[in-house]
Amino acid sequence: MLKSQAGDELVHAIQEVCRGSIYLSPNISRTVVDAYLSKTGDSADPLSGRERQVLQLVGEGKVHESHRRATGD
């Protein structure tokens, strides 16, 4: 979700997340798909091990846990 998006889109994003869905704005979705399609087999992973671990926790719905671990709380 980008800060520049309209309020209606923010409401829609919140509703989707509350239903347990993952929300990606159209611009972010396009960026992710373009990056995936342009990826070559020999490209290096741009994420550190810790960044990948936090991303995995977020993907599993453990947002609060991942935030706590990432901030050391």
Coordinates of C-alpha atoms in Angstrom, one line a residue:
M1 CA 0.0 0.0 0.0
L2 CA 1.5 3.3 -1.0
K3 CA 0.9 6.5 1.0
S4 CA -0.2 8.3 -2.1
Q5 CA -3.2 6.1 -2.7
A6 CA -6.8 7.3 -2.2
G7 CA -8.8 6.8 1.0
D8 CA -11.2 4.4 -0.7
E9 CA -8.4 2.2 -1.7
L10 CA -7.0 2.2 1.9
V11 CA -10.4 1.1 3.2
H12 CA -10.5 -1.7 0.6
A13 CA -7.0 -2.8 1.6
I14 CA -7.9 -2.8 5.3
Q15 CA -11.0 -4.9 4.6
E16 CA -9.0 -7.4 2.6
V17 CA -6.4 -7.8 5.3
C18 CA -9.1 -8.2 8.0
R19 CA -10.6 -11.0 5.9
G20 CA -7.2 -12.7 6.1
S21 CA -6.2 -11.9 2.5
I22 CA -3.0 -10.3 1.4
Y23 CA -3.4 -6.9 -0.2
L24 CA -1.0 -5.5 -2.8
S25 CA -1.8 -2.3 -4.6
P26 CA -1.9 -2.5 -8.4
N27 CA 1.4 -0.6 -8.7
I28 CA 3.1 -2.9 -6.2
S29 CA 1.6 -6.0 -7.8
R30 CA 2.9 -4.9 -11.2
T31 CA 6.4 -4.2 -9.7
V32 CA 6.5 -7.6 -8.1
V33 CA 5.4 -9.4 -11.2
D34 CA 7.8 -7.5 -13.5
A35 CA 10.7 -8.2 -11.1
Y36 CA 9.7 -11.9 -11.1
L37 CA 9.4 -12.1 -14.9
S38 CA 12.7 -10.3 -15.5
K39 CA 14.6 -12.5 -12.9
T40 CA 17.4 -14.6 -14.3
G41 CA 18.5 -17.8 -12.7
D42 CA 21.9 -16.5 -11.7
S43 CA 20.9 -13.3 -10.0
A44 CA 22.0 -12.7 -6.4
D45 CA 19.4 -12.6 -3.6
P46 CA 18.9 -8.9 -2.7
L47 CA 17.8 -9.7 0.8
S48 CA 20.0 -10.5 3.8
G49 CA 19.3 -13.6 5.8
R50 CA 17.6 -11.6 8.5
E51 CA 15.5 -9.7 6.0
R52 CA 14.3 -12.9 4.5
Q53 CA 13.5 -14.3 8.0
V54 CA 11.4 -11.3 8.8
L55 CA 9.6 -11.4 5.4
Q56 CA 8.9 -15.1 6.0
L57 CA 7.3 -14.3 9.4
V58 CA 5.2 -11.6 7.8
G59 CA 4.1 -14.0 5.1
E60 CA 3.0 -16.4 7.7
G61 CA 0.9 -13.8 9.4
K62 CA 3.1 -13.3 12.3
V63 CA 3.4 -9.6 11.8
H64 CA 3.5 -8.7 15.5
E65 CA 6.1 -11.4 16.3
S66 CA 8.3 -10.4 13.4
H67 CA 8.1 -6.7 14.5
R68 CA 9.1 -7.7 18.0
R69 CA 12.0 -9.8 16.9
A70 CA 13.2 -7.3 14.3
T71 CA 13.2 -4.5 16.9
G72 CA 14.6 -6.6 19.7
D73 CA 11.6 -6.1 22.0

